[in-house]
Short mmCIF file of C-alpha atoms in Angstrom, two decimals:
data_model
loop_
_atom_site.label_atom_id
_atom_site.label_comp_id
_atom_site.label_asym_id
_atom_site.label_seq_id
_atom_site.Cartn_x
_atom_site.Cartn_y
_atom_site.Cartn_z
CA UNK H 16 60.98 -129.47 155.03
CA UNK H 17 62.72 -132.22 152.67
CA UNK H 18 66.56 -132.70 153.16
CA UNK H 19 68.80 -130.85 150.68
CA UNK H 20 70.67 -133.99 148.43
CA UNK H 21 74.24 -133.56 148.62
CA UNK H 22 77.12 -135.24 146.61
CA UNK H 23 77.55 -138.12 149.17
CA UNK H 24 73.64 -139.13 148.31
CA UNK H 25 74.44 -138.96 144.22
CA UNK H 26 77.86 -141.06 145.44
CA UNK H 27 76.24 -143.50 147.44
CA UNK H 28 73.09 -143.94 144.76
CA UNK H 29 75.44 -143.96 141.88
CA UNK H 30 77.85 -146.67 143.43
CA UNK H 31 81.01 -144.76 143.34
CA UNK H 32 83.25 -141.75 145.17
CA UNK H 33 81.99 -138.26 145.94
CA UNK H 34 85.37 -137.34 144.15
CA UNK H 35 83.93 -138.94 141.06
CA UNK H 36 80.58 -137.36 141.45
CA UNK H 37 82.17 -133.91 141.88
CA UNK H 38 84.32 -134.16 138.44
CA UNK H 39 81.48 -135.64 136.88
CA UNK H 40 79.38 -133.28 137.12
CA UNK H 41 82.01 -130.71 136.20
CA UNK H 42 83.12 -132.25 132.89
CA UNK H 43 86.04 -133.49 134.22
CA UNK H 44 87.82 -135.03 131.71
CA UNK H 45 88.73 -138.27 133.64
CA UNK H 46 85.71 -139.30 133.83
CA UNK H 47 84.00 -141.42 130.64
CA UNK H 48 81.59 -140.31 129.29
CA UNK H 49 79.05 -143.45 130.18
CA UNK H 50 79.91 -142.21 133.53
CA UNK H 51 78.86 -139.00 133.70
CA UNK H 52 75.74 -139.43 131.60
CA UNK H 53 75.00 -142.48 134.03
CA UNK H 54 75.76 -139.89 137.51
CA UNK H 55 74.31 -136.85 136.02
CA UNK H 56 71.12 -139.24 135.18
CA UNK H 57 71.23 -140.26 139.30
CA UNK H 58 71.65 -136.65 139.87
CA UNK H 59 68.76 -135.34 137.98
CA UNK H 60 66.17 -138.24 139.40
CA UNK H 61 67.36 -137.55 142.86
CA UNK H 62 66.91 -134.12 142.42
CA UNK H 63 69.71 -132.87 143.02
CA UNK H 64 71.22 -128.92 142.70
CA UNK H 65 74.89 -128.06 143.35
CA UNK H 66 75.39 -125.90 145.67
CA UNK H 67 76.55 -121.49 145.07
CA UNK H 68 78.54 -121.95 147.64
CA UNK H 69 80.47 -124.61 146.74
CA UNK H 70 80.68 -123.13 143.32
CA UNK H 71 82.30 -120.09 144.17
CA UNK H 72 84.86 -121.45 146.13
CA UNK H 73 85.49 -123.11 143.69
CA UNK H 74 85.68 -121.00 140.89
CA UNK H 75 86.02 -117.18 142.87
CA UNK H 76 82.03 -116.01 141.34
CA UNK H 77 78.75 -116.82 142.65
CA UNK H 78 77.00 -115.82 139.26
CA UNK H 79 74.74 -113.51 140.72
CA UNK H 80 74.52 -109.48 141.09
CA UNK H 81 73.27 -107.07 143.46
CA UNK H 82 70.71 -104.08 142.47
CA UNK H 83 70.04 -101.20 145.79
CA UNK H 84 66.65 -99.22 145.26
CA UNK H 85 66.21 -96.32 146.80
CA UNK H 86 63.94 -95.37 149.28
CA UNK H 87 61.48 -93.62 147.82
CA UNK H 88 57.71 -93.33 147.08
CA UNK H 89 58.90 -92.56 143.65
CA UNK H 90 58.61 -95.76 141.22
CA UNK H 91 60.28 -94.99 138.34
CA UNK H 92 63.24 -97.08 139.30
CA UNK H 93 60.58 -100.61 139.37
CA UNK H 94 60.89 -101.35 135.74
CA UNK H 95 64.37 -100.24 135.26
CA UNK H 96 65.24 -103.67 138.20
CA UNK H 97 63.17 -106.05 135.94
CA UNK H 98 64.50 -105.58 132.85
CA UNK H 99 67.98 -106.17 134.81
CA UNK H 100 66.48 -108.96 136.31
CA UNK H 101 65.60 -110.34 133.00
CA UNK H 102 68.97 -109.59 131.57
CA UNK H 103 70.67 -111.21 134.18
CA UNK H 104 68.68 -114.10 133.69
CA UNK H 105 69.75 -115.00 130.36
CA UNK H 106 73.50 -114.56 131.28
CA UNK H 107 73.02 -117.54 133.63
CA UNK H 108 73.07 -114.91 136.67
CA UNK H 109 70.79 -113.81 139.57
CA UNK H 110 69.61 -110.39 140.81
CA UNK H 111 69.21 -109.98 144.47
CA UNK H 112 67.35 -106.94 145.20
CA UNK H 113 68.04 -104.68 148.19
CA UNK H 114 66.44 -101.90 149.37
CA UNK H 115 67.40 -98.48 151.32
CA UNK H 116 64.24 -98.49 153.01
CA UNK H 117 65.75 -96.82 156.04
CA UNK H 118 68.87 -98.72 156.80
CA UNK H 119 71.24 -96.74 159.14
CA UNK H 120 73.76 -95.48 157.20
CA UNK H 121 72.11 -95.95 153.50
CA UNK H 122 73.41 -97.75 150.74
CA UNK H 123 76.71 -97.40 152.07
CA UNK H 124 76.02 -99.42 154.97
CA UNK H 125 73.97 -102.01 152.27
CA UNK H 126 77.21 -102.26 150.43
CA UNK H 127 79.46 -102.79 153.43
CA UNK H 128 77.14 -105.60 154.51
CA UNK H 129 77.36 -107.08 150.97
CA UNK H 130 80.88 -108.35 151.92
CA UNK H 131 79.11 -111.49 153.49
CA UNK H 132 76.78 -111.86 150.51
CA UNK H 133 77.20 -114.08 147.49
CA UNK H 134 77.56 -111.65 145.22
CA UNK H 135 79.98 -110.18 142.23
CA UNK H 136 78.75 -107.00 141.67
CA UNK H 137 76.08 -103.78 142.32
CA UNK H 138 73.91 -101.70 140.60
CA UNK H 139 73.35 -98.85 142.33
CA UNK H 140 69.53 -96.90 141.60
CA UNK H 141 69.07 -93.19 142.57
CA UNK H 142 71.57 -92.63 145.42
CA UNK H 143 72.05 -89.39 146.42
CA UNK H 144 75.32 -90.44 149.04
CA UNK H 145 77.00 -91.50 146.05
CA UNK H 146 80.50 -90.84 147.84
CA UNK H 147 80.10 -92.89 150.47
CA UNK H 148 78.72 -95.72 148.39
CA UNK H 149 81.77 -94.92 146.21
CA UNK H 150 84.18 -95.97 149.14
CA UNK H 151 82.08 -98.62 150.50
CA UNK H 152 82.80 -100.41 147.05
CA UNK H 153 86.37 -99.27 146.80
CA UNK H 154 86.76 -100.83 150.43
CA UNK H 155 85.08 -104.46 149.30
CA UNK H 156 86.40 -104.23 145.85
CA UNK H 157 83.08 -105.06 144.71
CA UNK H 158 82.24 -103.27 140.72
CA UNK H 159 79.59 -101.39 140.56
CA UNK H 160 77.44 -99.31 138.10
CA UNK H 161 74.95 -96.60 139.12
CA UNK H 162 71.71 -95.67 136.80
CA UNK H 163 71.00 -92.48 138.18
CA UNK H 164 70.19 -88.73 136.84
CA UNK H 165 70.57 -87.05 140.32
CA UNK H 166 74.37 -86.28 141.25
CA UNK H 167 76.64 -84.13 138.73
CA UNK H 168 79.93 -85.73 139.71
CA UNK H 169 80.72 -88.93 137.95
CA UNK H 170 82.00 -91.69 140.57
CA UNK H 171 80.69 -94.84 138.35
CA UNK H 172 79.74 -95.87 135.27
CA UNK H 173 76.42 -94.28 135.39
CA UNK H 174 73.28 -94.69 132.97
CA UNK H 175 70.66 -92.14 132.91
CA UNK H 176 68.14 -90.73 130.37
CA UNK H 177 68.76 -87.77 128.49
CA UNK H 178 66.62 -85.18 130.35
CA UNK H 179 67.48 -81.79 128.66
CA UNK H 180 66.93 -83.67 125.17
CA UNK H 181 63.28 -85.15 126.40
CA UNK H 182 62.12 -82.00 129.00
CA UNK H 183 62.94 -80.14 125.14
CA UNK H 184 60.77 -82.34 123.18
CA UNK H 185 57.83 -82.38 126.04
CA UNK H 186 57.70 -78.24 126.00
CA UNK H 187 57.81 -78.41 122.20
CA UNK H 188 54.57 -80.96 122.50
CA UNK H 189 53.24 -78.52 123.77
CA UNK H 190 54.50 -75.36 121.81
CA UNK H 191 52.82 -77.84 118.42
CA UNK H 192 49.32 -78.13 120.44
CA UNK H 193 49.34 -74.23 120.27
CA UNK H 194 50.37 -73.48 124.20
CA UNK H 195 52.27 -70.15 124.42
CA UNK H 196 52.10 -70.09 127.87
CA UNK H 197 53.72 -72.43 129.58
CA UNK H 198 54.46 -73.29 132.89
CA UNK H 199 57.13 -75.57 134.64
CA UNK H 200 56.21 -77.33 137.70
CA UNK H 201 59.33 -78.54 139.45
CA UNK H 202 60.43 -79.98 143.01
CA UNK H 203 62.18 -77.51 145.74
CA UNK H 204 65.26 -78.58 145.60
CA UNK H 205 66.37 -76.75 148.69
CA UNK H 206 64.06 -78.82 150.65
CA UNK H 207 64.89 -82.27 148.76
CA UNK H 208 68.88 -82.43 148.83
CA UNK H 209 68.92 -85.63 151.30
CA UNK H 210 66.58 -87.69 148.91
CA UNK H 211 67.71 -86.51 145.02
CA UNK H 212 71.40 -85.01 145.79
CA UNK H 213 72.29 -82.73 143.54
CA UNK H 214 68.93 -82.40 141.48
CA UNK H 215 71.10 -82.99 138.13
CA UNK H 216 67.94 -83.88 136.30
CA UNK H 217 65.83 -81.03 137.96
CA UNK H 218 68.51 -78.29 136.53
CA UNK H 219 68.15 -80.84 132.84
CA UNK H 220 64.74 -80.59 132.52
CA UNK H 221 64.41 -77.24 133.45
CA UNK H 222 67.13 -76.08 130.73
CA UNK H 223 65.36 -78.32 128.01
CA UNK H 224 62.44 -76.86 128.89
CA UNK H 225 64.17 -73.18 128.54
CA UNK H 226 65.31 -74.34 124.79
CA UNK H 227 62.11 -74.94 123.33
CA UNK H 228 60.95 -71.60 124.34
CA UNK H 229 63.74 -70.20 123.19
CA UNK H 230 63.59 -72.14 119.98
CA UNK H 231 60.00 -71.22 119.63
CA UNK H 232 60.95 -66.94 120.41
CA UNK H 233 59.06 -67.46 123.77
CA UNK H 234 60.30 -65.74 126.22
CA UNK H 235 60.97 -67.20 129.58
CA UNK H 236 58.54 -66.40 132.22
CA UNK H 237 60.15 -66.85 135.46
CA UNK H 238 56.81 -66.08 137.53
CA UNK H 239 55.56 -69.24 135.55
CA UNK H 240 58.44 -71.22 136.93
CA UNK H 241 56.78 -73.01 139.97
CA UNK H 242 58.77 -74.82 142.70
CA UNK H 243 57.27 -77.22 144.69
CA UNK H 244 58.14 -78.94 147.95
CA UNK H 245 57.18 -82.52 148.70
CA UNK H 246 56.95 -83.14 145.12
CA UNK H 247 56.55 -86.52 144.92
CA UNK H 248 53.86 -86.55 147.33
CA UNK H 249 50.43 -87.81 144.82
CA UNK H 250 47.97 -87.39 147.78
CA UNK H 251 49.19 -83.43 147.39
CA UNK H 252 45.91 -81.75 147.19
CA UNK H 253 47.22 -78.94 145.18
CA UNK H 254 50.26 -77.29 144.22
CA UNK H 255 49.98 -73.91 146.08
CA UNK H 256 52.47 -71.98 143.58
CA UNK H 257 49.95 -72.61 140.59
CA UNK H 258 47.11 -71.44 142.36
CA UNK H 259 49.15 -68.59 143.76
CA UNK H 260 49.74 -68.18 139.46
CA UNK H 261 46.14 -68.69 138.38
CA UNK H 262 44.49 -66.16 141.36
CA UNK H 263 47.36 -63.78 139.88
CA UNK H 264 44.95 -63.79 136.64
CA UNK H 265 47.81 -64.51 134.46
CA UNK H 266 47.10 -66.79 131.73
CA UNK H 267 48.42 -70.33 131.94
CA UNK H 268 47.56 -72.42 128.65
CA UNK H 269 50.23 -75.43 129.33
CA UNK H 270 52.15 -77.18 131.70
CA UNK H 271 54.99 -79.07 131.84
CA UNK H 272 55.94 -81.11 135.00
CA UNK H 273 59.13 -82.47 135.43
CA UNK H 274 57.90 -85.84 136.78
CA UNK H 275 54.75 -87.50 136.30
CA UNK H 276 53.79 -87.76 140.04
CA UNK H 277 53.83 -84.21 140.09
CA UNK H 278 50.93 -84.23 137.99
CA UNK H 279 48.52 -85.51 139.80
CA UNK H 280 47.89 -82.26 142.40
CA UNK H 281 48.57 -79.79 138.92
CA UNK H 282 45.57 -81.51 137.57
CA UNK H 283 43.34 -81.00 141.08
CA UNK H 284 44.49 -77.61 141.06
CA UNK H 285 43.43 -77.00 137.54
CA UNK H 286 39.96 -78.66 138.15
CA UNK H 287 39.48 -76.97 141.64
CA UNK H 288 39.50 -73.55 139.35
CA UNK H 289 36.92 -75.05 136.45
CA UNK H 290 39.88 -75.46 134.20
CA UNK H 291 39.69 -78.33 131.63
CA UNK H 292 42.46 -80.28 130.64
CA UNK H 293 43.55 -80.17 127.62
CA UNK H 294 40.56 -78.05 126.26
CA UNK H 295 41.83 -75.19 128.46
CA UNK H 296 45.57 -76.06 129.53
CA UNK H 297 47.37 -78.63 128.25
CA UNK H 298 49.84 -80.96 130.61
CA UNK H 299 52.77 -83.35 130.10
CA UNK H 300 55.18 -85.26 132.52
CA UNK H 301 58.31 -87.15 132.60
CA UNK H 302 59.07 -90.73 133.25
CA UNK H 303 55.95 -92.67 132.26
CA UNK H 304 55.60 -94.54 135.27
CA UNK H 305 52.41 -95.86 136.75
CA UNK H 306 51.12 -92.42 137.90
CA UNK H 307 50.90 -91.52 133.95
CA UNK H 308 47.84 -94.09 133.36
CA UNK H 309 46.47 -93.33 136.65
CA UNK H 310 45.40 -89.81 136.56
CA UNK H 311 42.30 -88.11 134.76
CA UNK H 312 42.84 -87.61 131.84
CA UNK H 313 45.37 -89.86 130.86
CA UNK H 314 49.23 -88.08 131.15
CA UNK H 315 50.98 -87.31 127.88
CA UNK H 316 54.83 -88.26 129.02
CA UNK H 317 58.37 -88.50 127.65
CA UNK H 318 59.12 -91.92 128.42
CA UNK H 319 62.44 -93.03 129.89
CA UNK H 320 63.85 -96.08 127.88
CA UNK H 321 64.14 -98.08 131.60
CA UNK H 322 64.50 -101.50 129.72
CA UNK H 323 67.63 -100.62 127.64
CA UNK H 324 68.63 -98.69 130.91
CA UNK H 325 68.57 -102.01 132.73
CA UNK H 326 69.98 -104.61 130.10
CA UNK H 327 72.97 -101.73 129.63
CA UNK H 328 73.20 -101.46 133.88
CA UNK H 329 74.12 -105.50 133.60
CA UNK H 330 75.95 -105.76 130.46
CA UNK H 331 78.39 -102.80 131.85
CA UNK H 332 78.70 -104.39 135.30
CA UNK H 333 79.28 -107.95 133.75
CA UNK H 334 82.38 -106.59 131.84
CA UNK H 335 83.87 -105.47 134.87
CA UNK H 336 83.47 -108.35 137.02
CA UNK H 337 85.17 -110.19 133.69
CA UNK H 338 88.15 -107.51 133.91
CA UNK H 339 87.19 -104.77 131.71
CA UNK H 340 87.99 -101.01 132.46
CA UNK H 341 84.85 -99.26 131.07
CA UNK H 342 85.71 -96.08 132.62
CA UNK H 343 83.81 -93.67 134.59
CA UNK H 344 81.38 -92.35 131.72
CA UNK H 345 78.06 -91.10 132.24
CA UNK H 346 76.01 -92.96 129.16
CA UNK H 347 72.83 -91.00 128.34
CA UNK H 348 69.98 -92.81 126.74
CA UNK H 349 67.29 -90.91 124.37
CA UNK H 350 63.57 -90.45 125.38
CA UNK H 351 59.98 -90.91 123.31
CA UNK H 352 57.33 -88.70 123.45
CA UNK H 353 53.96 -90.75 124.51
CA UNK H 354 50.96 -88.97 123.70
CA UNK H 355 48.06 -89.46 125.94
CA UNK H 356 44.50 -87.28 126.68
CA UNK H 357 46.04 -84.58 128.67
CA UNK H 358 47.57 -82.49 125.75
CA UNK H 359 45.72 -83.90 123.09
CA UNK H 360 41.93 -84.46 123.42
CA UNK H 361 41.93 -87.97 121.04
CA UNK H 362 44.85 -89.40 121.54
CA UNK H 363 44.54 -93.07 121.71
CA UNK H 364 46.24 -95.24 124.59
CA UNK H 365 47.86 -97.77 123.48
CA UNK H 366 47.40 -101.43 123.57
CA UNK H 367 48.59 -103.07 126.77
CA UNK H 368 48.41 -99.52 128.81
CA UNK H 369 45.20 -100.24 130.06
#
């Protein structure tokens, strides 16, 4: 493995002191200008790169962030890191990823350990422990931001989608394709508390998806309400409360699942009972993730806005680490309706989907 070049190499190439090397390449202003063009030239041919390290030290940041994923099956959070990643980029900073993945103790434990890693600040994805992540910070006094749509209590600047607004505008999708009865697939939140905390967006979707009934003069239909556990489990082979609802004989003309990987068994349970979608009963999701473009027939989807979600995530923690208070807001970004085969029988994908 080639050596790392260090000052002393520029120094002893260039013919002069590493102290001369080091303001140099800093813009020192006692140093001519022939100078530094003629050690930054030496620099650049030897190949060398200063050191974070050294940076920091000397000027207390290491120009790069920290982003913890959760650890989950569930994707949605994949796009949401690389627009950060981008958006870090072009602020001259890095993005060190670090996931959950079963570390004793969670995040919290992640963030503790980030004491002893070059970093300035966290984003935080999907946490449901957000106290104890809250304290780890606190103890560190590292800033952090959390995009997440899962705990009701505010504890950081957080970033989420705005899932009553978009679970509204899915049911109405439906309500225009002529669906009058609708049903809500949803996880068991009893059974998921230790991976999605409080289930904020759960109770968000399923109240947007109570106003466009409403709106519409449809009455709720509670029976049709269908809770499911493991819900983010695609290799389900059916959701058992919509077959309990279909062997019932009551009618079922549309569906609305509150995440797109939830989809995946509603469809097999549909087919398994000759149903056609949409001819027959009509489904959406929530997220657009992968698991939209992978299922037959294509899911139609309110789409989170995870770019924007991830430039905000950065600009927000970069004005902290630079001294501003932003507050402890919860900043709610708006959805888009993506229409795809399974509510509307030619819809077109769009370029670049495929």
């Amino acid at each position: 493995m080639p050596r790392r070049v260090t000052l002393a190499d520029v120094s002893r190439a260039a013919g002069v002191g590493v102290a001369t090397v080091s303001r140099a390449l800093g813009d020192h202003p006692d140093v001519s200008q022939a100078t530094r063009e003629r050690i930054r030239d030496m620099a650049r041919t030897l190949g060398y790169r200063p050191s974070a390290s050294a940076r920091a030290l000397r000027s207390g940041d290491y120009r790069a962030l920290s982003v913890i994923v959760p650890d989950a099956g569930w994707g949605w959070w994949e796009p949401v890191v690389r627009a950060a990643f981008k958006a870090a980029a072009s602020e001259g900073y890095q993005l060190m990823a670090h996931p959950v993945a079963g570390t004793e103790g969670g995040a919290a434990a992640i963030v503790e350990a980030l004491v002893n890693v070059p970093t300035d600040g966290v984003i935080v994805i999907g946490v449901p422990d957000q106290q104890g992540v809250r304290a780890a910070c606190d103890n560190i006094a590292l800033p952090a931001v959390a995009i997440d749509d899962t705990n009701r209590d505010v504890r950081f600047p957080t970033i989420s989608a705005k899932n009553r607004q978009g679970a509204q505008l899915a049911v109405q999708h439906l309500i225009d394709q002529g669906c009058r009865s609708i049903g809500l697939i949803r996880p068991n939140m009893e059974a998921e508390k230790a991976d999605w905390g409080d289930g904020l967006f759960i109770d968000q979707r399923t109240l947007g998806y109570q106003d466009a009934l409403s709106a519409a003069g449809i009455a709720v239909d509670n029976a049709l309400v269908i809770d499911c556990a493991d819900p983010f489990n695609e290799s389900q082979e059916h959701w058992s409360g919509l077959e309990a609802v279909l062997s019932s004989g009551r009618k079922v003309d549309g569906l609305f699942c509150v995440a797109d990987a939830m989809a995946a068994p509603a469809l097999r349970t549909l087919r398994a009972r000759g149903l056609n979608v949409p001819r027959d009963v009509a489904i959406i999701g929530f997220d657009d993730e992968r698991a939209a473009l992978l299922v037959d027939p294509q899911l139609t989807t309110i789409r989170q806005p995870y770019a924007e979600m991830g430039n905000f995530a950065v600009e927000l923690l970069l004005r902290m680490i630079q001294g501003e208070d932003v507050g402890r807001h919860r900043y709610e970004f708006n959805t888009e309706l993506i229409q795809r085969c399974s509510t509307f029988t030619d819809a077109v994908v769009p370029a670049g989907e495929l």
